[in-house]
Structure formats: C-alpha cells, structure tokens
Coordinates of C-alpha atoms in Angstrom, one line a residue:
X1 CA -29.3 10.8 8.7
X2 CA -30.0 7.5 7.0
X3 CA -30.3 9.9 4.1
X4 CA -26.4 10.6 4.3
X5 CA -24.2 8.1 2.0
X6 CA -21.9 7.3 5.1
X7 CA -20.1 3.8 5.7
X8 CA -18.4 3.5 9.5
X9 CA -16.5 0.7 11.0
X10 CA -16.6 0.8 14.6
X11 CA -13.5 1.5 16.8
X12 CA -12.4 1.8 20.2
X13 CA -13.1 5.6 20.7
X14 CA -16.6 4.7 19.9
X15 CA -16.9 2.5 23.3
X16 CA -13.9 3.9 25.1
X17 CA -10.1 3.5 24.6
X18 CA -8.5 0.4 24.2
X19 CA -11.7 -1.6 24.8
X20 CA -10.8 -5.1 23.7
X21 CA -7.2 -5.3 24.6
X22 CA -7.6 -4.9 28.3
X23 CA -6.8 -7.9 30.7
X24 CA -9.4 -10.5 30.6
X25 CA -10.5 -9.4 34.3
X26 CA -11.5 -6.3 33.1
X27 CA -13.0 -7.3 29.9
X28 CA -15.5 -9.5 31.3
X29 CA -16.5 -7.5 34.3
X30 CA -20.2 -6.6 34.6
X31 CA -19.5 -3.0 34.5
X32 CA -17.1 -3.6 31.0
X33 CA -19.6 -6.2 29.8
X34 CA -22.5 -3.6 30.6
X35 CA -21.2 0.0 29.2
X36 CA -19.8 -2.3 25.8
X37 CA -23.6 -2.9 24.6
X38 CA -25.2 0.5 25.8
X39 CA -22.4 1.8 23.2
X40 CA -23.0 -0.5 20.7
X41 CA -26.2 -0.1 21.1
X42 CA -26.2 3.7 20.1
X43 CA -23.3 2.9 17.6
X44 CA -26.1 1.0 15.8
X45 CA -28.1 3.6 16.0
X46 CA -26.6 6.8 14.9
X47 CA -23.4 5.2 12.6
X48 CA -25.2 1.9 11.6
X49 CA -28.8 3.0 11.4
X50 CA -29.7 -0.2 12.6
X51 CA -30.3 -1.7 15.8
X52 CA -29.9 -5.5 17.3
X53 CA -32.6 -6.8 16.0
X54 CA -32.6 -5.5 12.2
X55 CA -28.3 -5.7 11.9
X56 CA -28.9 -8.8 9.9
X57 CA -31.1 -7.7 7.5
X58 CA -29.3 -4.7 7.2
X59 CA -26.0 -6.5 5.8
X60 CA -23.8 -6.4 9.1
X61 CA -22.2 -9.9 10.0
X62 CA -20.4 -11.8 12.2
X63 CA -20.3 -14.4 14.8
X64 CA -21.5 -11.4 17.3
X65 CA -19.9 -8.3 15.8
X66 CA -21.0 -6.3 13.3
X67 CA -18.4 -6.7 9.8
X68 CA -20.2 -5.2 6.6
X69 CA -19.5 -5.6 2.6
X70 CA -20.3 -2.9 0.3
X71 CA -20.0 -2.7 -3.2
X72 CA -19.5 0.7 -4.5
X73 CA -20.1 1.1 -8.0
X74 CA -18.9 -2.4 -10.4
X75 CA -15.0 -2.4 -9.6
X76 CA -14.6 -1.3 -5.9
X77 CA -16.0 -3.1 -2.8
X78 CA -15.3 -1.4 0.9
X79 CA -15.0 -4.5 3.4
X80 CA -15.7 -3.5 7.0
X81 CA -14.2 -6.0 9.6
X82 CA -15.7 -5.2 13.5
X83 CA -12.1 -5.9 15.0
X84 CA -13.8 -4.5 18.7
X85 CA -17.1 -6.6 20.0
X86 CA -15.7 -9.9 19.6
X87 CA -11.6 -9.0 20.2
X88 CA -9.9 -10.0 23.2
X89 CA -6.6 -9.4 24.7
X90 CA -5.7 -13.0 23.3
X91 CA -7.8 -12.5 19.4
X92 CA -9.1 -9.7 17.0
X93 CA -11.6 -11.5 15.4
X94 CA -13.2 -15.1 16.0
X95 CA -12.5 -18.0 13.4
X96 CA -15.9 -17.9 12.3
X97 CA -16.3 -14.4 11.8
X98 CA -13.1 -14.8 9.6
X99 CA -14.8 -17.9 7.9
X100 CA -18.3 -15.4 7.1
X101 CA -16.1 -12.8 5.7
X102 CA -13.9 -14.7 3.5
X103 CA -17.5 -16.6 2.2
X104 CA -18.6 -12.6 1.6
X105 CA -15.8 -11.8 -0.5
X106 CA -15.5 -15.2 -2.7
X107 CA -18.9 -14.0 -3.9
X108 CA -18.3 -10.4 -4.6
X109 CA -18.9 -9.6 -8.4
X110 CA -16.6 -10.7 -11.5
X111 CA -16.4 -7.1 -12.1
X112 CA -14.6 -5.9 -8.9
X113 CA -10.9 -5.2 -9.0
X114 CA -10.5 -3.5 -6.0
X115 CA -11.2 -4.7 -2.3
X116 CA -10.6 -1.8 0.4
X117 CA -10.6 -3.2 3.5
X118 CA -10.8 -0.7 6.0
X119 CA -9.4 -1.2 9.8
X120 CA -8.7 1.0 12.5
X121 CA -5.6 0.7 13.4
X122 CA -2.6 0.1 10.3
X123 CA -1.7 -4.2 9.6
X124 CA 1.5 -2.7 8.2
X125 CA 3.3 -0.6 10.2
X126 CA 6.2 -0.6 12.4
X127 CA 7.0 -2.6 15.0
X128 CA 6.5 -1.1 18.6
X129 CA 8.2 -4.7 20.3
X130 CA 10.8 -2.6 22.4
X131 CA 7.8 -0.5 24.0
X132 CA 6.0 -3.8 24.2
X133 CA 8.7 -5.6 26.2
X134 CA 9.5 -2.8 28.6
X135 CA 5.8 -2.7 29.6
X136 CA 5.7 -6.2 29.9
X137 CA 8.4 -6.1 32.4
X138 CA 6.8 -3.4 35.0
X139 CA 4.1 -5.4 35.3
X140 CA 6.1 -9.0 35.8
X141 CA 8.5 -7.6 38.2
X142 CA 5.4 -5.7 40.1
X143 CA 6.6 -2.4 39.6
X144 CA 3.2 -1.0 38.8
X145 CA 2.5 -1.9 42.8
X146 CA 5.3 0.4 44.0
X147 CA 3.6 3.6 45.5
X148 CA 5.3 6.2 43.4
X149 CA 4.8 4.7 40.4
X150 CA 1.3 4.0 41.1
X151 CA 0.7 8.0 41.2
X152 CA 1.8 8.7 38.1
X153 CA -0.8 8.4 36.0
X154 CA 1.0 8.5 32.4
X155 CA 2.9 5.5 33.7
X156 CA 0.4 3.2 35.4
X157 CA -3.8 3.7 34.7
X158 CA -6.2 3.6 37.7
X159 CA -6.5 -0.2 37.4
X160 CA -3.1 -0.8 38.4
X161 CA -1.8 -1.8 34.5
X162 CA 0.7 -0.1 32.5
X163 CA -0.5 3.1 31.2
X164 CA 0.0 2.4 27.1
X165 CA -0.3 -1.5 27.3
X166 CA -4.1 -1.2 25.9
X167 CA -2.8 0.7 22.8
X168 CA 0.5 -1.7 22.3
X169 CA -2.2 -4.7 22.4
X170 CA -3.9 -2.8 20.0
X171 CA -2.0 -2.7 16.8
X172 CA -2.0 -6.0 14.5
X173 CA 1.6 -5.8 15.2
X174 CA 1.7 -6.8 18.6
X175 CA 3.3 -10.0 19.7
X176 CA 0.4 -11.1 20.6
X177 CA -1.7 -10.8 17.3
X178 CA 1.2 -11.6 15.0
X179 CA -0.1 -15.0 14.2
X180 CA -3.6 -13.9 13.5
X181 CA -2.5 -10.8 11.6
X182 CA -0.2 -13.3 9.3
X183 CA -3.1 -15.6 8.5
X184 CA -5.3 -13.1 7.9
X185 CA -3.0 -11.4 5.3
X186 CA -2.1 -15.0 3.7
X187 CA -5.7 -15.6 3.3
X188 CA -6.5 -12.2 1.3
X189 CA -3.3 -13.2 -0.9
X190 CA -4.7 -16.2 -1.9
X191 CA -8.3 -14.3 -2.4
X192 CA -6.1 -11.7 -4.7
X193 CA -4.7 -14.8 -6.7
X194 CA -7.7 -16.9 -7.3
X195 CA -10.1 -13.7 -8.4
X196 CA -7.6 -11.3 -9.9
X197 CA -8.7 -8.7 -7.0
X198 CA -6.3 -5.8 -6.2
X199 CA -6.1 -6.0 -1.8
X200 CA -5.7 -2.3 -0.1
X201 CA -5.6 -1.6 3.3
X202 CA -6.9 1.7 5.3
X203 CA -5.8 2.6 8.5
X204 CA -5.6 5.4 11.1
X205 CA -6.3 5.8 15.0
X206 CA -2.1 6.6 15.2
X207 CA -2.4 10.3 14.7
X208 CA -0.2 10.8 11.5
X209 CA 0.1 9.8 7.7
X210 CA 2.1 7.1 5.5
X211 CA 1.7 4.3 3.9
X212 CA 3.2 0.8 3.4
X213 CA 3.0 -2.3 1.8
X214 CA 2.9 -6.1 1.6
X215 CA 4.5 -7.4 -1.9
X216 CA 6.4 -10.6 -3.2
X217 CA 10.3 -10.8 -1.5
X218 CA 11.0 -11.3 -5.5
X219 CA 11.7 -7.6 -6.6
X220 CA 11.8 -8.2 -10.2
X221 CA 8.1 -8.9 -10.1
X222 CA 6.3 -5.4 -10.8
X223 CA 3.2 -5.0 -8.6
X224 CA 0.7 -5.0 -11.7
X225 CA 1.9 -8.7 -11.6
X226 CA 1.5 -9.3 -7.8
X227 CA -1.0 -11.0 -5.9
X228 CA 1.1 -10.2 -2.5
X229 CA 0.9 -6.6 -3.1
X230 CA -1.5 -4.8 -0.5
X231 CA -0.8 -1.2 -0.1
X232 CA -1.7 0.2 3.4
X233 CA -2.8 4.0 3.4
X234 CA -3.0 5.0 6.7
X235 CA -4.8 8.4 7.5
X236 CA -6.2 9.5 10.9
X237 CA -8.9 11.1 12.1
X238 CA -8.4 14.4 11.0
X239 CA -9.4 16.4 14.0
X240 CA -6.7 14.6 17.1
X241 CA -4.1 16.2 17.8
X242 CA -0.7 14.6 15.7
X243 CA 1.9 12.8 18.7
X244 CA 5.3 15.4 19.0
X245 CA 7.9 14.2 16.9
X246 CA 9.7 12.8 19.6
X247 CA 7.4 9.8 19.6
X248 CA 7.0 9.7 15.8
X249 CA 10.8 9.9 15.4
X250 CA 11.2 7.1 17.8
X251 CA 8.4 4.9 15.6
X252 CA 10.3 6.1 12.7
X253 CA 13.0 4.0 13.2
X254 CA 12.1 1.0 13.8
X255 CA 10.6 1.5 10.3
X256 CA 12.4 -1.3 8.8
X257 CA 11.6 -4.4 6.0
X258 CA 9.8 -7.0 7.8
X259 CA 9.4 -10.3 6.7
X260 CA 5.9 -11.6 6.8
X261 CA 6.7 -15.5 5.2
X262 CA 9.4 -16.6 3.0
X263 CA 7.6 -15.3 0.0
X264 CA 6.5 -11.6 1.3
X265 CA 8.0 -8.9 2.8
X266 CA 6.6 -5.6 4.3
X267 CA 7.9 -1.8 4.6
X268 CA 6.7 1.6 4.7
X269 CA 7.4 3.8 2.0
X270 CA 9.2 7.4 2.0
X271 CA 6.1 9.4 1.0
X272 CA 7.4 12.3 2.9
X273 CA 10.7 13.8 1.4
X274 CA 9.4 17.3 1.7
X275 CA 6.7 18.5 4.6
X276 CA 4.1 20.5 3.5
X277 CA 6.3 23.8 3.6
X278 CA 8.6 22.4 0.5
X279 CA 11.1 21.8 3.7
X280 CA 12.7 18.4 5.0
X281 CA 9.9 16.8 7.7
X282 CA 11.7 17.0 11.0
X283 CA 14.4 15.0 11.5
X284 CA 14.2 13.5 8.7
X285 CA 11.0 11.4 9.4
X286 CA 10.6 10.3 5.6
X287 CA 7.9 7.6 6.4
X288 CA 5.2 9.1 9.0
X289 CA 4.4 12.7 9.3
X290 CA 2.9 14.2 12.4
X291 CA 0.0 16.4 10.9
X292 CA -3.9 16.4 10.6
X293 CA -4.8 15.0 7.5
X294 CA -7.4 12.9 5.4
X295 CA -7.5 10.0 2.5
X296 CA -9.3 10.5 -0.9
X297 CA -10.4 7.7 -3.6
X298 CA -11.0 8.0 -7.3
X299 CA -11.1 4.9 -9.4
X300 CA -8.8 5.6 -13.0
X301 CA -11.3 4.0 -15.7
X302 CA -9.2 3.8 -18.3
X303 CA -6.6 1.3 -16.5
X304 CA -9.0 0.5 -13.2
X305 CA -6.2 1.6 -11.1
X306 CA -7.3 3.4 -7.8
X307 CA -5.7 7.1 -7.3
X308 CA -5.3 7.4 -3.7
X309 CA -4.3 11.4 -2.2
X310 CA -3.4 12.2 1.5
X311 CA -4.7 15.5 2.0
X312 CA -2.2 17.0 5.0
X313 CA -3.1 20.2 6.5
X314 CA -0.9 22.9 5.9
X315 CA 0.9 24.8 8.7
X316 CA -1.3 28.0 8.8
X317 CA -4.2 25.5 8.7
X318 CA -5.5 26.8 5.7
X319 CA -6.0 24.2 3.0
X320 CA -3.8 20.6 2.4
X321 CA -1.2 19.4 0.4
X322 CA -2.1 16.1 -1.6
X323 CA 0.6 13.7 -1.6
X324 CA -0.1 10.6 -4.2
X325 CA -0.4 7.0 -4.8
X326 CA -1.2 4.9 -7.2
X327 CA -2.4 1.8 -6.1
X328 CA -2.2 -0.6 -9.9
X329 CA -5.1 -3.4 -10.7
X330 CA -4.1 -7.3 -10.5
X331 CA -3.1 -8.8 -14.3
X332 CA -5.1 -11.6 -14.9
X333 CA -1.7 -13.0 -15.6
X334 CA -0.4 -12.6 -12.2
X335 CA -0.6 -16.1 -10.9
X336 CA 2.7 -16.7 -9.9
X337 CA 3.5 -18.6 -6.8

C-alpha cells in the first residue's frame, strides 16, 4: 500500500460519527477515550502508513493530532488539518496546533501559488442556526427525558441527546465554532497577503456538491487581485447516499451572503443551473445538488491558475457530468487592505 500515491485526512467516519462534538461526558469516558486510539491506531496504519511512534518522522504534526503538509509538484501544497483527535464540543483544533501549522506554511516554497487545504466538513457553507436552536431547546427544556420522545430514535440517540446535535456541532458553522472558524480564516488571509499564495478550501462529509467563497465586501476588486478570496469546493464521498431534496432544499435557503468581518463576505455560488439531465435541479436548488460525485485538480501552467471539475454522476449512473471552476493565482500586486 505504501506504494499507492494516496494523501488522507482523518474524519469522523474513520472513528465513528460525530466523534469530537459529543458532550464532554461522553467524550472523556474510558470507553470513548479507549475505542478513539484503537482507531487511530489502525488509521495510522492503513491510511497513514505510520504508527505512534514514527508519525513524526513521517511529517504528521500537531499538539497530539496528526495535521500533514505536502507539496505536490513546485506551485501546489495540499495542507491536512486533523480537525478530530484533539476537537472538543467547545474547539476544533488547539492553539498550538494552529501555531505549528501556520509555522508549516510560512516556510512552504517561493514557488508555491496554491495552498489546498482540505477539511472534512465545508468552512463556507450555509448556516444550519434554526436546526441548531431548536435542538438546543429539547434538551434545555428536558424534552429528550419524556418517554415517547425517548423511543424515537431519529429524534433522541441512545444517550439521551438530540439525535443530529453531533452533526450540527460539527460544521465550522456552528455557533459554537464561529469564533474559531473566523480566526482561522483571518489568519490564512493574512498568509495569502504576505506570500502572494492563492487559499482554496476542500470539503465534503454533507452528501452533495457546490461550492462557495470568501472574497473582499469591495466588489470592484477582481479576485486575481484578492487576498480574501478562498474558494470552497465541496465534494463528498462519492459512494453515500445524497440527503432527499427535502433537506437539501431546506439548506438551500438559508444559502444567503454572510458577513465574515467588515472587510469579507461569504456566499455560495449558483453552480447548478441545469442538473445533469440538461433540466432545472429540483426546485430550483441552484447552489447544492443532491447527487454522488467527485473533485478533480489540474494546475493551468501557462497562468498557474488551478482548474477545478465536479464530476456528478449521471442519473442512469453511467458516467458524470463535469461542472467547472476556475480558481485564479494571487497578483503579486494584490496587497490591498
């Protein structure tokens, strides 16, 4: 296997669902604590081709997890955050961890103009705070405790907690993260600035396709010109099952611009004006589209832009339709505050 070019961040399916974003009662529970390392442990193994003792050497970082830095070729580096072994219900990643990584990056080549950075779940996408709120409520007002609410099993899990609040406190998005997800952003804008870097984001782990972006509020500036602007592909695993357009529809819209600081705003784009049949997507859902699909890469060399496709499946399941973006380099002219 070690053989195989592969490059794998770990995620929550690779321990179990949600791990990380349950209360702290259950996070630090011998049995949590316990069945965490024994899947780590084999993560290392089989996606890592490490183990504990060698991680080190073998480039993974971190104040415990396990981040990574790869350069691929002279203008692209891959940067893999561990946003799992060290996140709590309360943080993603621990200050120092953030601290290694942005001391990883500063050093990257002269040459790079491109810095993927690839994370499970999306930093742009929309906001879930309704969902968030009404599962937050249950559990104050101890509804999860009521007996016929406690058998359903799509409402409330077998600890007692709502059902979903592991994958609301999952996404950077959450009320809870927001802070965290804002510095983190504001740090790789000022990393774009001082090194003339182009920032894109990967995504998946929410069963459909889009994309988004962080950019300057200013909309005269062009994004060849713009140290804020940090596409966000996001592309799922391309064997689950997509959510019924019901759910994505109710994502959909609350799809809106966001304001991340004065200076930056956020949105998702309308990628999707036609499905993969030539048609409309249903009901209209411009911005996310419930299929199976999968990301490519190819660096342009005679401008250094990067060429991004999302490959979605077709409906007979019988090859994809691409559906571009072109994600521009940084001008060395670009530093505008």
């Amino acid at each position: 296997m070690t053989t195989i070019p592969i490059s794998t961040i770990v995620d929550d399916h690779d321990v179990w669902d949600g791990i990380g974003s349950y209360p702290d009662y259950l996070q630090n529970s011998q049995v949590f604590v316990q069945l965490k390392e024994y899947a780590f442990k084999y993560w290392r193994l089989y996606q890592g081709h490490t183990n504990q003792q060698l991680s080190r050497q073998h480039g993974y970082f971190g104040e415990r997890g396990y981040c990574w830095l790869k350069q691929f070729g002279p203008y692209t580096a891959a940067l893999g955050p561990d946003t799992r072994y060290e996140r709590t219900i309360h943080q993603i990643i621990t200050p120092a961890s953030y601290e290694m990584i942005f001391d990883r990056i500063y050093r990257l080549a002269p040459s790079v103009k491109h810095l993927v950075v690839f994370l499970g779940v999306p930093i742009v996408y929309p906001r879930l705070t309704y969902i968030e709120k009404t599962l937050a409520g249950i559990k104050s007002m101890g509804l999860t405790k009521l007996s016929f609410l406690a058998k359903q099993k799509s409402i409330v899990n077998i600890w007692g907690e709502p059902e979903l609040s592991d994958d609301m406190n999952d996404h950077w998005t959450s009320e809870v993260h927001m802070e965290e997800r804002k510095q983190f952003v504001l740090r790789l804008q000022e990393f774009a600035r001082q090194r003339n870097v182009r920032v894109t984001f990967v995504g998946g782990d929410v069963h459909c396709c889009g994309a988004g972006r962080f950019a300057s509020s200013n909309p005269q500036l062009p994004p060849e010109r713009d140290y804020r602007f940090m596409p966000q592909i996001i592309s799922s695993a391309i064997m689950n099952v997509p959510p019924p357009n019901i759910v994505i529809r109710a994502v959909h819209s609350s799809a809106k611009t966001y304001e991340l600081d004065r200076s930056t705003d956020e949105m998702m784009y309308r990628l999707f004006e036609q499905d993969v049949n030539g048609k409309a997507p249903p009901n209209n859902n411009t911005k996310l589209l419930a299929r199976r699909n999968f990301s490519s890469y190819v660096e342009n060399l005679s401008n250094h832009s990067m060429i991004v496709n999302i490959h979605v499946q077709n409906e007979t399941n019988v090859g994809t339709r691409a559906y571009p973006i072109n994600v521009p380099a940084l001008d060395p002219t670009n530093n505008i505050v």
